[in-house]
Coordinates of C-alpha atoms in Angstrom, one line a residue:
Q1 CA 24.7 86.6 -27.2
L2 CA 25.8 88.6 -24.2
G3 CA 26.2 92.3 -24.8
S4 CA 29.4 94.2 -23.9
N5 CA 27.4 96.9 -22.1
H6 CA 27.0 94.4 -19.2
A7 CA 30.7 93.7 -18.9
D8 CA 30.9 94.5 -15.1
M9 CA 28.7 91.6 -14.0
S10 CA 29.9 88.2 -12.8
A11 CA 28.5 85.5 -15.1
M12 CA 28.3 82.9 -12.3
E13 CA 25.8 85.1 -10.5
L14 CA 23.4 85.5 -13.4
C15 CA 20.0 83.8 -13.8
P16 CA 18.2 83.3 -17.1
R17 CA 16.1 86.4 -16.9
N18 CA 16.5 90.1 -16.1
R19 CA 16.5 90.0 -12.4
Y20 CA 17.4 91.3 -8.9
I21 CA 20.0 89.6 -6.8
H22 CA 20.5 90.7 -3.2
E23 CA 24.0 90.7 -1.8
E24 CA 24.7 90.3 1.9
S25 CA 27.7 92.5 2.7
A26 CA 28.9 93.5 6.2
G27 CA 25.7 92.2 7.6
N28 CA 23.4 94.2 5.4
L29 CA 21.3 93.2 2.4
R30 CA 21.5 95.5 -0.6
R31 CA 19.7 95.2 -3.9
N32 CA 21.5 95.3 -7.3
T33 CA 19.8 95.3 -10.6
Y34 CA 21.2 92.7 -13.0
Q35 CA 19.9 93.1 -16.5
R36 CA 21.5 90.4 -18.5
S37 CA 20.6 86.9 -19.7
M38 CA 22.4 83.6 -19.5
P39 CA 23.1 82.0 -22.9
R40 CA 20.6 79.3 -23.8
S41 CA 23.1 76.9 -25.4
S42 CA 24.2 73.7 -23.6
A43 CA 27.8 74.9 -23.5
Y44 CA 29.5 78.2 -23.5
K45 CA 31.0 79.4 -26.8
S46 CA 34.0 81.7 -26.8
S47 CA 32.0 84.4 -28.5
M48 CA 29.6 84.4 -25.6
I49 CA 32.2 84.8 -22.8
P50 CA 31.6 88.1 -21.0
K51 CA 34.6 90.3 -20.5
R52 CA 35.2 93.4 -18.5
R53 CA 36.3 96.6 -20.2
A54 CA 39.2 97.3 -18.0
H55 CA 42.2 95.3 -16.7
T56 CA 40.3 92.6 -14.9
S57 CA 38.3 89.7 -16.5
V58 CA 35.5 87.4 -15.3
W59 CA 36.2 84.4 -17.5
Q60 CA 39.4 85.2 -19.4
T61 CA 42.9 84.5 -18.1
N62 CA 44.1 87.7 -16.6
K63 CA 47.5 88.9 -15.3
V64 CA 47.8 91.5 -12.6
P65 CA 51.0 92.4 -10.7
L66 CA 51.0 91.0 -7.1
L67 CA 52.0 93.8 -4.8
C68 CA 52.8 93.0 -1.2
A69 CA 54.5 94.5 1.8
A70 CA 58.3 94.6 2.0
S71 CA 58.5 92.0 4.6
K72 CA 55.5 89.9 5.6
N73 CA 51.8 89.9 4.6
V74 CA 48.8 89.1 6.9
T75 CA 49.5 85.4 6.6
G76 CA 52.9 85.8 8.1
V77 CA 54.7 84.4 5.1
D78 CA 57.6 86.3 3.6
L79 CA 56.7 87.5 0.2
S80 CA 59.3 90.3 -0.2
Q81 CA 61.2 88.3 -2.9
D82 CA 58.2 88.4 -5.1
I83 CA 57.0 92.0 -4.9
L84 CA 56.4 92.2 -8.6
R85 CA 55.4 88.6 -9.2
T86 CA 52.6 88.1 -11.7
V87 CA 49.7 85.9 -10.7
D88 CA 47.6 84.2 -13.3
D89 CA 43.9 83.3 -12.9
G90 CA 42.0 81.1 -15.2
D91 CA 41.4 77.4 -15.9
D92 CA 42.3 75.1 -13.0
S93 CA 42.2 71.9 -15.1
D94 CA 45.7 72.4 -16.4
P95 CA 48.2 71.0 -13.8
N96 CA 51.1 72.9 -15.6
R97 CA 49.6 76.1 -14.3
W98 CA 49.9 75.0 -10.7
Q99 CA 53.6 75.4 -10.5
G100 CA 54.3 78.7 -8.7
M101 CA 50.7 79.2 -7.8
R102 CA 50.2 80.4 -4.3
C103 CA 47.5 78.6 -2.3
A104 CA 46.4 79.6 1.2
Y105 CA 45.1 77.2 3.9
Q106 CA 44.2 77.5 7.6
G107 CA 46.6 76.1 10.1
V108 CA 50.3 75.3 10.2
P109 CA 52.4 72.8 8.1
G110 CA 51.1 69.3 8.8
A111 CA 47.5 70.3 9.0
Y112 CA 44.9 68.4 7.0
S113 CA 44.1 71.6 5.2
E114 CA 47.7 71.6 3.9
M115 CA 47.2 68.0 2.6
A116 CA 44.0 69.1 0.9
A117 CA 45.7 72.1 -0.8
L118 CA 48.4 69.8 -2.2
A119 CA 45.8 67.3 -3.4
A120 CA 44.0 70.1 -5.2
Y121 CA 47.1 71.9 -6.6
E122 CA 50.1 69.6 -6.5
G123 CA 53.4 71.6 -6.7
C124 CA 51.8 74.9 -5.6
D125 CA 53.4 77.3 -3.1
L126 CA 51.6 76.9 0.2
V127 CA 50.7 79.9 2.4
P128 CA 49.6 79.0 6.0
C129 CA 47.1 81.3 7.7
D130 CA 46.2 81.5 11.3
Q131 CA 42.4 82.0 10.7
F132 CA 39.9 81.2 8.0
E133 CA 39.3 84.9 7.6
E134 CA 42.9 85.5 6.7
A135 CA 42.7 82.9 3.9
F136 CA 39.7 84.6 2.4
E137 CA 41.4 88.0 2.7
A138 CA 44.6 86.7 1.1
V139 CA 42.7 85.6 -2.0
Q140 CA 40.7 88.8 -2.2
S141 CA 43.8 91.0 -1.7
W142 CA 45.8 89.3 -4.5
L143 CA 48.3 87.9 -2.0
V144 CA 47.5 84.3 -3.2
N145 CA 45.8 82.7 -6.2
R146 CA 43.7 80.2 -4.3
A147 CA 42.5 79.2 -0.9
V148 CA 41.5 75.6 0.1
L149 CA 39.3 75.5 3.1
P150 CA 37.1 72.8 4.8
V151 CA 33.3 73.1 4.7
E152 CA 32.0 69.8 6.1
N153 CA 33.1 66.5 7.6
S154 CA 31.3 63.2 7.4
L155 CA 31.3 62.8 11.2
G156 CA 31.4 66.4 12.6
G157 CA 29.0 68.0 10.1
S158 CA 29.4 71.4 8.5
I159 CA 31.9 74.1 9.3
H160 CA 29.5 77.0 9.6
R161 CA 32.1 79.6 9.9
N162 CA 33.3 79.1 6.3
Y163 CA 29.7 79.2 5.0
D164 CA 29.2 82.5 6.7
L165 CA 32.5 83.9 5.3
L166 CA 31.4 82.9 1.8
L167 CA 28.6 85.5 2.0
R168 CA 31.0 88.2 3.2
H169 CA 33.5 87.8 0.4
R170 CA 33.1 88.0 -3.4
L171 CA 35.0 84.8 -4.1
H172 CA 34.0 81.8 -6.3
I173 CA 34.2 78.1 -5.6
V174 CA 36.3 76.6 -8.4
G175 CA 36.9 73.1 -7.1
E176 CA 36.5 70.6 -4.2
V177 CA 38.6 67.9 -2.6
N178 CA 37.3 64.9 -0.5
L179 CA 40.2 64.1 1.9
P180 CA 40.1 60.9 4.0
V181 CA 41.1 61.8 7.5
S182 CA 43.2 59.4 9.7
H183 CA 43.8 60.7 13.2
C184 CA 46.8 59.7 15.3
L185 CA 47.5 60.0 19.0
M186 CA 50.9 61.4 19.5
A187 CA 53.1 62.7 22.4
P188 CA 56.7 63.7 23.1
P189 CA 59.1 60.8 22.6
G190 CA 59.2 58.4 25.6
T191 CA 55.7 59.2 26.8
K192 CA 53.4 56.2 27.3
K193 CA 49.7 56.3 26.3
E194 CA 48.4 55.4 29.7
D195 CA 50.4 58.3 31.3
L196 CA 48.7 61.0 29.3
K197 CA 46.6 63.5 31.4
R198 CA 45.3 65.7 28.6
V199 CA 45.0 65.8 24.8
L200 CA 45.0 68.8 22.6
S201 CA 43.5 69.2 19.1
H202 CA 40.9 71.0 17.0
P203 CA 37.4 70.7 18.3
Q204 CA 36.3 68.8 15.2
A205 CA 39.1 66.3 15.6
L206 CA 38.3 65.8 19.3
A207 CA 34.6 65.2 18.5
Q208 CA 35.6 62.6 15.8
C209 CA 37.7 60.7 18.4
E210 CA 35.3 61.2 21.3
N211 CA 34.8 57.5 22.2
Y212 CA 38.5 56.7 22.0
L213 CA 39.5 59.7 24.2
E214 CA 36.8 59.0 26.7
A215 CA 38.0 55.5 27.2
L216 CA 41.5 56.8 27.6
G217 CA 40.3 59.0 30.4
V218 CA 42.1 62.2 29.4
V219 CA 41.1 65.9 29.6
R220 CA 40.3 67.3 26.1
E221 CA 41.4 70.8 25.2
A222 CA 40.6 72.6 22.0
T223 CA 43.2 74.4 19.9
A224 CA 43.1 76.3 16.6
D225 CA 44.1 73.3 14.4
T226 CA 45.3 69.7 14.7
A227 CA 49.0 70.3 13.6
G228 CA 49.1 73.4 15.8
A229 CA 48.4 71.2 18.9
A230 CA 51.5 69.1 18.0
L231 CA 53.5 72.2 17.4
T232 CA 52.5 73.7 20.8
I233 CA 53.5 70.6 22.7
S234 CA 56.8 70.5 21.0
Q235 CA 57.6 74.2 21.4
E236 CA 56.5 74.4 25.0
G237 CA 57.9 71.1 26.1
L238 CA 54.5 70.0 27.7
K239 CA 54.7 66.8 29.7
L240 CA 52.0 64.1 29.9
T241 CA 50.2 65.9 27.1
G242 CA 49.3 64.4 23.8
A243 CA 47.8 65.6 20.5
V244 CA 45.4 64.3 17.9
A245 CA 46.8 65.1 14.4
S246 CA 48.2 63.6 11.2
V247 CA 51.3 61.4 10.8
R248 CA 52.9 64.3 8.9
A249 CA 52.4 66.6 11.9
A250 CA 54.2 64.0 14.1
E251 CA 57.1 63.9 11.7
L252 CA 57.4 67.6 11.4
Y253 CA 57.4 68.4 15.1
G254 CA 59.3 65.4 16.5
M255 CA 56.4 63.7 18.1
E256 CA 56.0 59.9 18.7
V257 CA 52.9 58.3 17.3
L258 CA 51.2 56.2 20.1
D259 CA 48.2 55.0 18.2
R260 CA 46.8 55.3 14.6
N261 CA 43.3 55.6 13.1
I262 CA 41.7 56.5 16.4
Q263 CA 38.6 58.2 15.0
D264 CA 35.3 56.6 16.0
D265 CA 34.3 55.9 12.4
P266 CA 36.8 54.7 9.9
N267 CA 34.8 56.4 7.1
N268 CA 36.0 59.9 8.1
V269 CA 36.2 62.3 5.2
T270 CA 36.4 66.1 5.1
R271 CA 35.2 68.0 2.1
F272 CA 37.3 71.1 1.1
I273 CA 36.5 73.8 -1.4
A274 CA 38.9 75.8 -3.5
L275 CA 38.3 79.5 -3.8
A276 CA 39.4 82.0 -6.4
R277 CA 38.7 85.6 -7.4
T278 CA 37.1 84.6 -10.7
P279 CA 35.1 81.6 -11.8
N280 CA 36.3 78.9 -14.1
P281 CA 34.3 78.5 -17.4
P282 CA 32.5 75.1 -17.6
K283 CA 34.1 72.7 -20.1
P284 CA 32.3 70.1 -22.2
G285 CA 32.7 66.6 -20.8
Q286 CA 33.2 67.6 -17.2
V287 CA 30.9 66.4 -14.4
L288 CA 30.1 69.6 -12.7
K289 CA 28.4 70.7 -9.5
T290 CA 26.9 74.1 -8.7
S291 CA 26.6 75.7 -5.2
I292 CA 24.0 78.3 -4.5
V293 CA 22.5 80.1 -1.5
F294 CA 19.1 81.7 -1.3
A295 CA 16.4 83.0 1.0
L296 CA 12.7 82.4 0.4
Q297 CA 9.6 84.5 0.6
D298 CA 7.2 83.7 3.4
G299 CA 4.4 81.2 2.7
P300 CA 3.1 77.7 3.1
G301 CA 5.1 75.0 1.4
V302 CA 7.6 77.5 -0.1
L303 CA 10.6 75.3 0.6
F304 CA 8.9 72.4 -1.1
K305 CA 8.1 74.6 -4.1
A306 CA 11.7 75.8 -4.2
L307 CA 13.2 72.3 -4.3
S308 CA 10.6 71.3 -6.9
C309 CA 12.4 73.6 -9.3
F310 CA 15.2 71.1 -9.4
A311 CA 13.1 67.9 -9.1
L312 CA 10.9 68.8 -12.1
R313 CA 14.0 69.0 -14.2
D314 CA 15.7 65.8 -12.9
I315 CA 18.5 67.8 -11.3
D316 CA 20.1 65.8 -8.4
L317 CA 20.7 67.8 -5.2
T318 CA 23.8 66.7 -3.2
K319 CA 23.4 69.0 -0.2
I320 CA 20.9 71.2 1.5
E321 CA 21.5 73.1 4.7
S322 CA 19.9 76.1 6.4
R323 CA 21.5 78.9 8.4
P324 CA 19.8 81.8 10.2
M325 CA 20.0 85.1 8.3
R326 CA 22.2 87.3 10.4
S327 CA 21.2 90.6 8.9
M328 CA 17.4 90.1 9.4
P329 CA 17.1 87.2 11.8
F330 CA 13.3 87.6 12.5
L331 CA 10.3 87.7 10.3
S332 CA 7.1 89.3 11.8
V333 CA 4.0 87.5 10.7
V334 CA 0.9 89.7 10.6
D335 CA -2.4 88.2 11.7
K336 CA -5.8 89.0 10.1
H337 CA -6.4 91.9 12.4
G338 CA -3.1 93.6 11.4
G339 CA -1.3 92.7 14.5
C340 CA 2.0 90.8 14.9
A341 CA 0.9 87.2 15.5
E342 CA 4.4 85.7 15.8
K343 CA 8.1 86.2 15.0
R344 CA 9.9 83.5 13.1
F345 CA 13.5 82.9 12.2
Q346 CA 14.5 83.7 8.6
Y347 CA 16.9 81.3 7.0
L348 CA 19.4 81.1 4.2
F349 CA 19.5 77.8 2.4
Y350 CA 22.7 76.4 0.9
V351 CA 22.2 73.9 -1.9
D352 CA 24.6 72.0 -4.1
F353 CA 23.3 70.3 -7.2
K354 CA 24.8 68.2 -10.0
A355 CA 24.6 70.4 -13.1
S356 CA 26.5 73.0 -15.0
M357 CA 25.6 76.6 -15.2
A358 CA 25.9 76.1 -19.0
D359 CA 23.1 73.6 -18.8
V360 CA 19.8 75.0 -20.0
H361 CA 17.9 72.9 -17.4
A362 CA 20.0 74.5 -14.6
Q363 CA 19.3 77.9 -16.0
N364 CA 15.6 77.3 -16.1
A365 CA 15.6 75.9 -12.6
L366 CA 17.3 79.0 -11.3
S367 CA 14.9 81.2 -13.2
H368 CA 12.0 79.3 -11.7
L369 CA 13.6 79.5 -8.2
E370 CA 14.1 83.2 -8.6
E371 CA 10.4 83.8 -8.6
M372 CA 10.0 82.7 -5.0
T373 CA 13.3 84.0 -3.5
T374 CA 14.2 87.3 -1.8
Y375 CA 18.0 86.5 -2.1
L376 CA 19.8 84.3 -4.5
R377 CA 23.5 83.9 -5.2
V378 CA 25.5 81.4 -7.2
L379 CA 28.7 80.6 -5.2
G380 CA 30.4 78.6 -7.9
C381 CA 30.3 75.9 -10.6
Y382 CA 33.1 73.4 -10.4
P383 CA 34.1 69.8 -11.2
V384 CA 32.8 67.1 -8.9
A385 CA 35.6 65.7 -6.6
S386 CA 36.5 62.1 -7.1
A387 CA 35.4 59.7 -4.4

């Protein structure tokens, strides 16, 4: 059973043994000593749920007044009417809690991120943000309850910016959404497709429609988001200019849809993650996924050994990706004479696997993995999205 003297630690970042976890904050690695053990049972019991001593809580539902500026916050949304509104963190599985919940997303109304946020938390109050960083900050600063942000697309690959931001903020992944993406070509009413000279959209959307746009013979220009491209054309009255965005964006900004489903591959899906300040406790009967990030010690076959920690316990990996470690990008390898033989890149590995942190096999796998890592952090444990 977990002791109360360890109440300030986040349970989602604990491994089965007394251990060190390195945190990357503001580009630097620092070492924190974590002396606490994960419970060995297959599911968490209420008596084993860690709690903080003061006003905040890791697992338990917690209410804290939401204080904001008198007019507008960093997201540009007017929150003055709710200066003393109470926000409630806790279990995301109850849809009744979503009413009145604030959820941040990147982009303007009509963006695919808005659609993903509504798919994750139907009936929530949406808060658009100009940049991904603002959405992270909005959650961390108690301006919103959740943020729903894209992390990878089936055609364009990973969105590395959000993976990097996960390391810079102490937030937890509490859910995921797989959103089918259907791109439309749109333009101001009366414009013909063959008259278009240029097309605006997010770089990912332009890449996903590359073959179609190349055949159309237009100049492609990148913008901050898909719906923002439609908004720009509408507000500035741009002629002979089209946008690649959703049908909803065309409806919101008075654009005419010239063609639908223009992506190169019809199986176009974007995966979004939901972020919160505190993790959700695993529930029996849920199919759960855990996301971690780690860096490995130098040595032959060390990545093979790291992945064997999961294979030996029949734990299914659903994703693995490497990113250069920004704080210490190079590793100097010393030769037998004591000189520097070569310099290698050091990498962080992002891994998703199908298992709950309450599962003893997952706990043992992380304990095993810990022995060969220099950095290890659990980003979240959350229900697997439906197909």
